[in-house]
mmCIF file of C-alpha atoms in Angstrom:
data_model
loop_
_atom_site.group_PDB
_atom_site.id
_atom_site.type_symbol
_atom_site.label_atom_id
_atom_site.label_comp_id
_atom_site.label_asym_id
_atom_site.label_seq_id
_atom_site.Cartn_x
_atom_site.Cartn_y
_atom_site.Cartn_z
ATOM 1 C CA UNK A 1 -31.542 -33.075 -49.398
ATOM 2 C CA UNK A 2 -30.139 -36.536 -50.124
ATOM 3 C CA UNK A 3 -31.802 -39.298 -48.780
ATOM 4 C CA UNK A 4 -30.848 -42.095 -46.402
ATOM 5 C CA UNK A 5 -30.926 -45.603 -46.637
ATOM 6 C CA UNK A 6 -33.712 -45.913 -44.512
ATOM 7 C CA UNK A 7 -36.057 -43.610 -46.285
ATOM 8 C CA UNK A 8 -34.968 -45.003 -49.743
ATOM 9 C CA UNK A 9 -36.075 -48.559 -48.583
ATOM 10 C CA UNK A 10 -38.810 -47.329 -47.137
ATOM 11 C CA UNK A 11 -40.042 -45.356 -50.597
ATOM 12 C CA UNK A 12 -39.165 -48.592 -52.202
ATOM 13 C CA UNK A 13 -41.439 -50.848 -50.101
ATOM 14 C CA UNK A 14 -44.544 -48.047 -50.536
ATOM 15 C CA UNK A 15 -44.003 -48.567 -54.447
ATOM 16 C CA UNK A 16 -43.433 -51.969 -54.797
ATOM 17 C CA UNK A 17 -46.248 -52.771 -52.526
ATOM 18 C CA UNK A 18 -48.608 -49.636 -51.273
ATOM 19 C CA UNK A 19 -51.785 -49.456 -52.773
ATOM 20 C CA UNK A 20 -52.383 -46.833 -55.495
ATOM 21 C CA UNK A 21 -50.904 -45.170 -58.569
ATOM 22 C CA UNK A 22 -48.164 -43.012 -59.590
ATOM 23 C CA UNK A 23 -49.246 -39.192 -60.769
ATOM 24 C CA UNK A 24 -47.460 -38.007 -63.840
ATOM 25 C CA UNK A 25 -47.129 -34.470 -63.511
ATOM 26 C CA UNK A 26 -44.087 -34.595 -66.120
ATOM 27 C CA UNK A 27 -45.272 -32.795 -68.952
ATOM 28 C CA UNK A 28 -41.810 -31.053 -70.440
ATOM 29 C CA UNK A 29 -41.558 -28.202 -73.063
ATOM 30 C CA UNK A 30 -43.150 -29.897 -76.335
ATOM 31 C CA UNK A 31 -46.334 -31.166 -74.504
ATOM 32 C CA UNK A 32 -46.715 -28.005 -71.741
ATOM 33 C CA UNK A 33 -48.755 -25.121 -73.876
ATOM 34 C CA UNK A 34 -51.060 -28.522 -74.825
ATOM 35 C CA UNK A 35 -51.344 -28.985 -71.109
ATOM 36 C CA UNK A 36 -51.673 -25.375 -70.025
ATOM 37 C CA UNK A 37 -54.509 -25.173 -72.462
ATOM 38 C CA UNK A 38 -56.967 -27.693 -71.374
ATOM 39 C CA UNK A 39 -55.809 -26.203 -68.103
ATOM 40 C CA UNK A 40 -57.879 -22.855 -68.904
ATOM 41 C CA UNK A 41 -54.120 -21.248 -69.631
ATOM 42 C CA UNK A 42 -54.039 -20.113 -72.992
ATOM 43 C CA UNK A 43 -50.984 -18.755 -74.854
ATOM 44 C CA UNK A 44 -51.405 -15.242 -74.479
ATOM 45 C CA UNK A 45 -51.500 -15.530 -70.447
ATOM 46 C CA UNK A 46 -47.422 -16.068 -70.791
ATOM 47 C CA UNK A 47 -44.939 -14.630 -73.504
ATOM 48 C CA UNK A 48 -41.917 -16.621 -73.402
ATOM 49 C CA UNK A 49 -40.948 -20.142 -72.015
ATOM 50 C CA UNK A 50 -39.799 -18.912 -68.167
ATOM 51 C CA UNK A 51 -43.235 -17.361 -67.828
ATOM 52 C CA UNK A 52 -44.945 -20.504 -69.602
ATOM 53 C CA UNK A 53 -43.077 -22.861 -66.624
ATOM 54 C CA UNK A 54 -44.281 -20.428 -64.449
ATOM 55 C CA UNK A 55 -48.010 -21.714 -65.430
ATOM 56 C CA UNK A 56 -47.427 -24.756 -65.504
ATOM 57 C CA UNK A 57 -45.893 -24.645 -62.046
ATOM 58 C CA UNK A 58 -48.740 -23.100 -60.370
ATOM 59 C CA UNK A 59 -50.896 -25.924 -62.055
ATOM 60 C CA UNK A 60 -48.687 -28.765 -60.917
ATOM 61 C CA UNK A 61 -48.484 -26.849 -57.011
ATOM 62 C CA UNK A 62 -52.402 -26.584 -56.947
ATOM 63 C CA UNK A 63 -53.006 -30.255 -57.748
ATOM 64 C CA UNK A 64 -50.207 -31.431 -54.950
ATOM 65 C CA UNK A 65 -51.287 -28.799 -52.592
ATOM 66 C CA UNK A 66 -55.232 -30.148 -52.954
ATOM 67 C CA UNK A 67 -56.614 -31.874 -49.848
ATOM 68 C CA UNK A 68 -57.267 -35.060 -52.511
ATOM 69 C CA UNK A 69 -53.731 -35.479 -53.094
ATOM 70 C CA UNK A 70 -52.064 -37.799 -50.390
ATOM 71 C CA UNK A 71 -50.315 -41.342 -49.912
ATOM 72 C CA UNK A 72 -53.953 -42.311 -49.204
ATOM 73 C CA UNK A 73 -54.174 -42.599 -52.851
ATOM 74 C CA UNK A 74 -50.831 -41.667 -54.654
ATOM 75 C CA UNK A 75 -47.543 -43.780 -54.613
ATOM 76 C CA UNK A 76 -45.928 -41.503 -56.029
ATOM 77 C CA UNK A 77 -45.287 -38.099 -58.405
ATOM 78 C CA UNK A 78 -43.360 -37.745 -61.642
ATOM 79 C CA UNK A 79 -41.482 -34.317 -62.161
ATOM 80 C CA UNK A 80 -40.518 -32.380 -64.566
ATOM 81 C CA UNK A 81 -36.765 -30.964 -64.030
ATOM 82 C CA UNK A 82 -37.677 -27.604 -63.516
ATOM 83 C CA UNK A 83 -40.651 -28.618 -61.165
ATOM 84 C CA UNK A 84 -37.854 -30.214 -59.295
ATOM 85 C CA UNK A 85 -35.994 -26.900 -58.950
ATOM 86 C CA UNK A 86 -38.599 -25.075 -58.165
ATOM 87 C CA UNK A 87 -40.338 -24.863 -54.291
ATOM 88 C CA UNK A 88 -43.873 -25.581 -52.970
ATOM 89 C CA UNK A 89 -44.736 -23.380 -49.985
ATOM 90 C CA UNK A 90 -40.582 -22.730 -49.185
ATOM 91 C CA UNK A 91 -39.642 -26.050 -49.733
ATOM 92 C CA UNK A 92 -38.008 -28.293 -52.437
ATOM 93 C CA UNK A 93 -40.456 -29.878 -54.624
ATOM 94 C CA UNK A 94 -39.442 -33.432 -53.485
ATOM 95 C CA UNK A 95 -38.583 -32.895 -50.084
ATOM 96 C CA UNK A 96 -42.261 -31.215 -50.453
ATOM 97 C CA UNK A 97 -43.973 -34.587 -51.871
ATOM 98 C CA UNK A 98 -42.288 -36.945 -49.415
ATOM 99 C CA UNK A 99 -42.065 -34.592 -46.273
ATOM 100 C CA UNK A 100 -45.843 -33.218 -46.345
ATOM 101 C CA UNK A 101 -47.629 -35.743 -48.940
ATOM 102 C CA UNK A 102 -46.033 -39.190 -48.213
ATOM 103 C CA UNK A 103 -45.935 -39.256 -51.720
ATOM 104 C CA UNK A 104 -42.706 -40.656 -53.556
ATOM 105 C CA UNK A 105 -40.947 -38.677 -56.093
ATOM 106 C CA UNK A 106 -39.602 -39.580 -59.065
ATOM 107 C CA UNK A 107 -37.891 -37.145 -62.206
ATOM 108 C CA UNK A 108 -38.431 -37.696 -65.864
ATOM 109 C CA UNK A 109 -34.409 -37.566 -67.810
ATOM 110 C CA UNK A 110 -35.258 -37.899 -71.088
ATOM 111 C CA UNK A 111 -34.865 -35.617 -73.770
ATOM 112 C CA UNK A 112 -37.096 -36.097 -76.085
ATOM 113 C CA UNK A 113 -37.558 -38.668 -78.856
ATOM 114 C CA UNK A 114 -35.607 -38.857 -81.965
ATOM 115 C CA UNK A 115 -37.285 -38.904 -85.520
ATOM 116 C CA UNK A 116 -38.699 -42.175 -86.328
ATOM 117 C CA UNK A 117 -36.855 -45.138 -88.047
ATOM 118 C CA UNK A 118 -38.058 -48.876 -88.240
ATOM 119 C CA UNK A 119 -41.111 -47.560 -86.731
ATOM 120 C CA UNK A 120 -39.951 -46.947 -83.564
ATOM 121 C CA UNK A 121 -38.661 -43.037 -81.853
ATOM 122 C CA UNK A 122 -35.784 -43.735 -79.885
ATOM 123 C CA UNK A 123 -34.581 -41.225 -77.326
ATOM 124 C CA UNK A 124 -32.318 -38.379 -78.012
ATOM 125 C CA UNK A 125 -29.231 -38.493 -76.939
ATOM 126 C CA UNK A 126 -28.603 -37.592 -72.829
ATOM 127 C CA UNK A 127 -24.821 -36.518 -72.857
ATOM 128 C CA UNK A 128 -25.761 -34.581 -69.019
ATOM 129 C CA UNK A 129 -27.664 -37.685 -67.477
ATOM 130 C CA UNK A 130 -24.742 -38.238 -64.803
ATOM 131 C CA UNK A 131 -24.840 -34.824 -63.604
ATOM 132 C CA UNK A 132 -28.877 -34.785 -63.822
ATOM 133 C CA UNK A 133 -28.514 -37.881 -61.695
ATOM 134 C CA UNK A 134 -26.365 -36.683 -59.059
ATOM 135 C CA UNK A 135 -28.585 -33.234 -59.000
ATOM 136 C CA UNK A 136 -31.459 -35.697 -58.724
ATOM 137 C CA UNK A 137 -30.151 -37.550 -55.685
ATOM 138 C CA UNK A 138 -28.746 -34.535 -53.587
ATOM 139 C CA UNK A 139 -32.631 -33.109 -54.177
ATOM 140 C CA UNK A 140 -34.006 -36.299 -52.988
ATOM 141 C CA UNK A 141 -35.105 -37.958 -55.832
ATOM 142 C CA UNK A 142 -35.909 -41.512 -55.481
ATOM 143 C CA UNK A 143 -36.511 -42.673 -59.428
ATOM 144 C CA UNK A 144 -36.863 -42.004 -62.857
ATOM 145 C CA UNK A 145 -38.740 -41.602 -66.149
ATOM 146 C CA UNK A 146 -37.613 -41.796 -70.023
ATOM 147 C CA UNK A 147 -40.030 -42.454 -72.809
ATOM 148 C CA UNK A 148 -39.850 -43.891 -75.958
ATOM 149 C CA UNK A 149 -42.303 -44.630 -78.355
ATOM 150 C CA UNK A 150 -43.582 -47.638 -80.714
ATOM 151 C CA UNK A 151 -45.209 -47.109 -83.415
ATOM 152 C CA UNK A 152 -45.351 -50.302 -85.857
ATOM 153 C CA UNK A 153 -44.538 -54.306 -84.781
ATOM 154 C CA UNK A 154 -41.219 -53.755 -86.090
ATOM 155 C CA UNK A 155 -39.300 -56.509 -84.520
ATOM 156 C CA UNK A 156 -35.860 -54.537 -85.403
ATOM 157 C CA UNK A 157 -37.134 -51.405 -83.873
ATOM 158 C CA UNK A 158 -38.212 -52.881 -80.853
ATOM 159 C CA UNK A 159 -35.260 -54.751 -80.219
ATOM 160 C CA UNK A 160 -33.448 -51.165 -80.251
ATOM 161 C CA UNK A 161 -36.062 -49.361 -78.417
ATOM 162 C CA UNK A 162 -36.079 -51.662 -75.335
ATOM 163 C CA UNK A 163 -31.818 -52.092 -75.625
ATOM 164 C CA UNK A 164 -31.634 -48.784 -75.153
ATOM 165 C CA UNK A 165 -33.753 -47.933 -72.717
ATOM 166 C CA UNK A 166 -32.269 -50.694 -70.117
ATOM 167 C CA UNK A 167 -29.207 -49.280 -71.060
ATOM 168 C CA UNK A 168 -29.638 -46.198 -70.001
ATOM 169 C CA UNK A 169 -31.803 -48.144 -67.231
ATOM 170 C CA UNK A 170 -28.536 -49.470 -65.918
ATOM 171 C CA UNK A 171 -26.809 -46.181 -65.424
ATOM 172 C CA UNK A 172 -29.195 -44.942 -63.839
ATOM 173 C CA UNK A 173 -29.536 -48.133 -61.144
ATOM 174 C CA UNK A 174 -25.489 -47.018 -60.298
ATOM 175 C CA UNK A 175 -26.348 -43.734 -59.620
ATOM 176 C CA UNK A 176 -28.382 -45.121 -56.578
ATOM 177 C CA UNK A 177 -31.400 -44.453 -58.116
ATOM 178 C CA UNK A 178 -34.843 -46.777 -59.663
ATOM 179 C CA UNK A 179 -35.787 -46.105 -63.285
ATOM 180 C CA UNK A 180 -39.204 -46.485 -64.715
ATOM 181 C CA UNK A 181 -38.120 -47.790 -68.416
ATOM 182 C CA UNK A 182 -41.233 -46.620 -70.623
ATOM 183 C CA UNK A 183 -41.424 -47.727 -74.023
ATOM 184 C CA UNK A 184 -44.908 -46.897 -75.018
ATOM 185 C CA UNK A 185 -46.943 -48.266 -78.013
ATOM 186 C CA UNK A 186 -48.800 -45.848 -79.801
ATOM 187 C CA UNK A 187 -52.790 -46.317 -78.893
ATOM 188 C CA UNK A 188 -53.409 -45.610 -82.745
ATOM 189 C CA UNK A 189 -51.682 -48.379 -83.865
ATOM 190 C CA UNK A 190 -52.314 -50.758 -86.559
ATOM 191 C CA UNK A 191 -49.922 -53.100 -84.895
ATOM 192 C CA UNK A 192 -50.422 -52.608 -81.705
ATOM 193 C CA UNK A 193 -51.645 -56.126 -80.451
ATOM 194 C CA UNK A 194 -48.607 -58.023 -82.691
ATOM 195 C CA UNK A 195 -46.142 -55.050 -81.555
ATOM 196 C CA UNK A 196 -46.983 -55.712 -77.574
ATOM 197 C CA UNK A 197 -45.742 -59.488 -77.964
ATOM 198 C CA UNK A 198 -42.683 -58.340 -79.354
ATOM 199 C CA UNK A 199 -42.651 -55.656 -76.597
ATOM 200 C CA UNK A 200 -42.903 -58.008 -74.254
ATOM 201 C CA UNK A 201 -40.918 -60.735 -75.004
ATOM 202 C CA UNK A 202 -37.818 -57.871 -75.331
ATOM 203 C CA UNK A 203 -38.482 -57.150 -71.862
ATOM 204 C CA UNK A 204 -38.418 -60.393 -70.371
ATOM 205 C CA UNK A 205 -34.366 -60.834 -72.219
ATOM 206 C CA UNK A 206 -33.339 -57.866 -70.646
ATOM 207 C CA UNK A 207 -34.894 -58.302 -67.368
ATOM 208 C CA UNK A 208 -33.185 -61.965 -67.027
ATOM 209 C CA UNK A 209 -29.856 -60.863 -67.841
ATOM 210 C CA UNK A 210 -29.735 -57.694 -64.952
ATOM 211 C CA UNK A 211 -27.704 -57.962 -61.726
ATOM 212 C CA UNK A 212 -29.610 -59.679 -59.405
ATOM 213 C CA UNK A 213 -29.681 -56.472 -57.085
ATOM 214 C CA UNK A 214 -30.909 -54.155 -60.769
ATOM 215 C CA UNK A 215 -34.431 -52.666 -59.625
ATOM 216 C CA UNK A 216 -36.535 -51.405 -62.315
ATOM 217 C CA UNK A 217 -40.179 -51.001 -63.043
ATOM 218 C CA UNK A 218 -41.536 -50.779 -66.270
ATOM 219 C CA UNK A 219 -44.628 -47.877 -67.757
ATOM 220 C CA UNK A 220 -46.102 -49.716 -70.195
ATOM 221 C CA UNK A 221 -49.385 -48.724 -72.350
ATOM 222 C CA UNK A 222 -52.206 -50.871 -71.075
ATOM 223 C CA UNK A 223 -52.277 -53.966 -73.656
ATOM 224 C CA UNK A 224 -54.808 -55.084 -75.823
ATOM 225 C CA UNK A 225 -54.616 -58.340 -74.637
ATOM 226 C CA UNK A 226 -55.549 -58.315 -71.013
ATOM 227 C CA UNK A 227 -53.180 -60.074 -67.954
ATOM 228 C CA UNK A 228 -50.515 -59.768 -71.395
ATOM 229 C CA UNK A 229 -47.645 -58.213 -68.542
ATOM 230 C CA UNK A 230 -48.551 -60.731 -65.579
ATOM 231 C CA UNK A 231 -45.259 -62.704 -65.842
ATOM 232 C CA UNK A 232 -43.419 -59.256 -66.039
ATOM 233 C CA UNK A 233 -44.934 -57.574 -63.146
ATOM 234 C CA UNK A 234 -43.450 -61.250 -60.654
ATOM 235 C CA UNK A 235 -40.221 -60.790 -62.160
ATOM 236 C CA UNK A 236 -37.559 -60.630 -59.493
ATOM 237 C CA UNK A 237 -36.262 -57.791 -61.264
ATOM 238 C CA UNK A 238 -39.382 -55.768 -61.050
ATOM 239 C CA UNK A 239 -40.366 -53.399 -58.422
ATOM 240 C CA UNK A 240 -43.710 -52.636 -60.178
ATOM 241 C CA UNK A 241 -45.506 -52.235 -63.443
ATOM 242 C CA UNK A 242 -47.322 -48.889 -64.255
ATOM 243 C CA UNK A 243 -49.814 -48.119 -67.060
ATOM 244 C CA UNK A 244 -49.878 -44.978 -69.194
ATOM 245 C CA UNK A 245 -53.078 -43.305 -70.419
ATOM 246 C CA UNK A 246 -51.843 -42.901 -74.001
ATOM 247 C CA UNK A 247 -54.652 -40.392 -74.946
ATOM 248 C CA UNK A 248 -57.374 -42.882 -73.706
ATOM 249 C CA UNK A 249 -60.224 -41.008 -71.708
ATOM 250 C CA UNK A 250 -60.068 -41.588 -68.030
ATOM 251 C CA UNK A 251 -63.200 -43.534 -68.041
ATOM 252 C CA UNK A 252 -61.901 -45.785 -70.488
ATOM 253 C CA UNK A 253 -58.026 -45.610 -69.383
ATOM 254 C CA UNK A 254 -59.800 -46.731 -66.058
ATOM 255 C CA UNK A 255 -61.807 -49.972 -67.744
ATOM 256 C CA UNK A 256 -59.109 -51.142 -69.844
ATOM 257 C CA UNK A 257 -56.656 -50.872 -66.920
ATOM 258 C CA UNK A 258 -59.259 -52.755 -64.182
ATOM 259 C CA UNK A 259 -58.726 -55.530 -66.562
ATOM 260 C CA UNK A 260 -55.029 -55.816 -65.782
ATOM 261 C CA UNK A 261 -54.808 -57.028 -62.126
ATOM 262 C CA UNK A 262 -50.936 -56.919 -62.103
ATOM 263 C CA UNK A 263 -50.971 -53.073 -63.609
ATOM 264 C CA UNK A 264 -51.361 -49.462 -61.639
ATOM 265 C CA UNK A 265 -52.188 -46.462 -63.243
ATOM 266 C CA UNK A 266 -49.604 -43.698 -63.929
ATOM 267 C CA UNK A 267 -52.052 -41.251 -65.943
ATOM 268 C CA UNK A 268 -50.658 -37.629 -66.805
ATOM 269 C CA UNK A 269 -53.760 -35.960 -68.918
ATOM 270 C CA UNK A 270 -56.320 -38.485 -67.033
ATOM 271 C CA UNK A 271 -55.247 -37.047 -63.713
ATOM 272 C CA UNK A 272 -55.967 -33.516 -64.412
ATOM 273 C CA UNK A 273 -58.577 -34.156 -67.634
ATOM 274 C CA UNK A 274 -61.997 -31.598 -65.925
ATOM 275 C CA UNK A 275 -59.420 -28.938 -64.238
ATOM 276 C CA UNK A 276 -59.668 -25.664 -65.034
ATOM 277 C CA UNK A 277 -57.913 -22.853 -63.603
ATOM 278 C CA UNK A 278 -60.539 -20.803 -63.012
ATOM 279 C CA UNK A 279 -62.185 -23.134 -60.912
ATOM 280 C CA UNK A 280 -63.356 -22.383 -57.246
ATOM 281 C CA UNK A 281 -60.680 -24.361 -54.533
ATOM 282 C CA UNK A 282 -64.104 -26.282 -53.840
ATOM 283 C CA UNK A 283 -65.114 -27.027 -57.191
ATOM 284 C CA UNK A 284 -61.152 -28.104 -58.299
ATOM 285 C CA UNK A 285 -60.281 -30.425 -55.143
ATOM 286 C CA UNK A 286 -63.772 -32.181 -55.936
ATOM 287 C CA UNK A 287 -63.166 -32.724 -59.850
ATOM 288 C CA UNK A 288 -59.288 -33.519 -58.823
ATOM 289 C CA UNK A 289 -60.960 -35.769 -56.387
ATOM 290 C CA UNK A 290 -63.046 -37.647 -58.778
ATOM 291 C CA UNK A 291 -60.348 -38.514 -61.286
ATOM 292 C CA UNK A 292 -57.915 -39.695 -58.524
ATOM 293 C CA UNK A 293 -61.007 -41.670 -57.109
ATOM 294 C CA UNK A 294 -61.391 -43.628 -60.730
ATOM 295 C CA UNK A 295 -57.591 -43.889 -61.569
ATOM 296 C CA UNK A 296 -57.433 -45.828 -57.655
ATOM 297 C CA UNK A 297 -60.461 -48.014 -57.996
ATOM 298 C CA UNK A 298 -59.032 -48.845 -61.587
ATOM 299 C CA UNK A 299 -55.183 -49.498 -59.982
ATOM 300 C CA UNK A 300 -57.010 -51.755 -57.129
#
C-alpha cells in the first residue's frame, strides 16, 4: 500500500537519526545458491530457480519473523524484488517490516554489474527502473539499493562509476523515493586505500551539485583509513552513511567499522554468518541474536 507523507517522514527521521543498522537481506539470483548454502540449503533441496526463491524466502521470513529482529536494533531491511512480492504471515513483505517490525524497507534495482573496464564494473543497464519504481512505491517501499563495484584506483573508472550511479540516484529521488548509491571497493584490493580518496572526493562533486531537496545516503565499504567519510556523512545532502561487510568476518567487519563513528553497519553475510536451517527456533533466534548484538554495538 502506498505510503503517506507522514509515514515517509517519519521512516526518514528513524534512518537519518535512529540508532542502529540497516539488514541486507538482498541477495539476488547470482549470489542466492552461495547464500542458501552456508544457510544449510544445498542445491539438491530445490531444482529450478522458483523453488530456489522459495528457500531463500523461508530464510529471509525466519530471520524477520525472529523475536531478535525489531526497530530496537534494525533501521531498516533491504529486499530483494521477489521478497518484495512475496508475503510474511498474509501480508506484503514491506507493509510486514514497517507494520509489525518498525523496521524500514528499502528494495535493491540493480541488475547486476557489467564486465569490468578501467577497473571498475558498472551496472547493467535498467531499461524497467520507472515501472520497478512505481511497483516499489504502491508496495510501500521507502528506498533503494544499486551496487557497483571498484576494483583498481582508476581515476577514469571511478569518475564513471560514481556518475552513474547518482544518475540513476536522481531518478530515483523523482519517483518519491531515497536511494542508497553503493559503489563498493573491492576488500582485496591492491588499491584500495589510493582508490577510496578518489572514491571519495567523486562523491563530494556530485553531492554539491544535487537539488537542495535530493536525499541520498551512500553504502560504502568501510575505509582503510578510519573517520576517511566524516565530511560525507554532515553533508546536507546526506541522510546517512552505511557500511558494507565486503566478505570481512563479522568480528572484524564489527572492529573496523567501531572505528568509523560517522558509519552504521548494513552487513548481508555478517547478519546471518552461524545460521543454519536446521537449527532449533531457540538455538537460531540466539545465534541471530548475537550477530545483530555485534553489528549494533559496532554501528553505536
Amino acid at each position: 500500500m502506498a505510503k503517506d507523507a507522514s509515514v515517509h517522514q517519519e521512516q526518514l527521521d528513524r534512518i537519518a537519526a535512529g540508532k542502529g543498522f540497516i539488514a541486507a537481506l538482498d541477495q539476488s539470483g547470482g549470489s542466492t545458491p552461495k547464500a542458501l548454502a552456508l544457510y544449510g540449503v544445498n542445491e539438491d533441496a530445490y531444482a529450478n530457480d522458483d523453488e530456489m526463491f522459495a528457500e531463500i524466502h523461508k530464510m529471509r521470513t525466519r530471520i524477520i519473523t525472529s523475536p531478535s529482529f525489531g526497530k530496537e536494533r534494525i533501521l531498516g531491511a533491504i529486499l530483494f524484488e521477489k521478497t518484495m512480492d512475496s508475503e510474511i504471515e498474509g501480508k506484503p513483505t514491506a507493509d510486514f517490516l514497517w507494520d509489525n517490525c518498525g523496521v524500514v524497507p528499502f528494495l535493491k534495482v540493480d541488475k547486476g554489474l557489467a564486465d569490468e573496464a578501467n577497473g571498475v564494473q558498472m551496472m547493467k543497464p535498467m531499461p524497467e527502473l520507472d515501472a520497478l519504481l512505481a511497483r516499489a512505491g504502491e508496495k510501500g517501499i521507502f528506498g533503494t539499493k544499486m551496487r557497483s563495484v571498484i576494483k583498481d584506483a582508476n581515476a577514469e573508472g571511478i569518475k564513471a562509476v560514481v556518475a552513474q550511479q547518482f544518475e540513476v540516484g536522481q531518478q530515483i529521488v523523482a519517483a518519491g523515493l531515497v536511494p542508497i548509491i553503493e559503489p563498493e571497493v573491492d576488500i582485496n584490493s591492491a588499491t584500495k586505500a589510493e582508490a577510496e580518496v578518489l572514491l571519495k572526493a567523486e562523491i563530494k562533486a556530485q553531492l554539491d551539485a544535487l537539488p537542495a531537496d535530493s536525499k541520498v545516503a551512500l553504502k560504502l565499504t568501510i575505509p582503510s583509513q578510519a573517520g576517511l567519510y566524516d565530511d560525507l556523512a554532515d553533508h546536507a545532502n546526506v541522510v546517512r552513511v552505511v557500511a558494507l561487510s565486503g566478505g570481512y568476518t563479522t568480528d572484524d567487519a564489527c572492529a573496523r567499522l567501531s572505528q568509523n563513528t560517522k558509519m552504521i553497519a548494513s552487513f548481508s553475510r555478517a547478519l546471518t554468518e552461524g545460521l543454519n536451517a536446521a537449527m532449533s527456533d531457540a538455538d537460531y533466534d540466539a545465534a541471530l541474536g548475537a550477530n545483530i548484538s555485534k553489528i549494533y554495538d559496532a554501528s553505536l
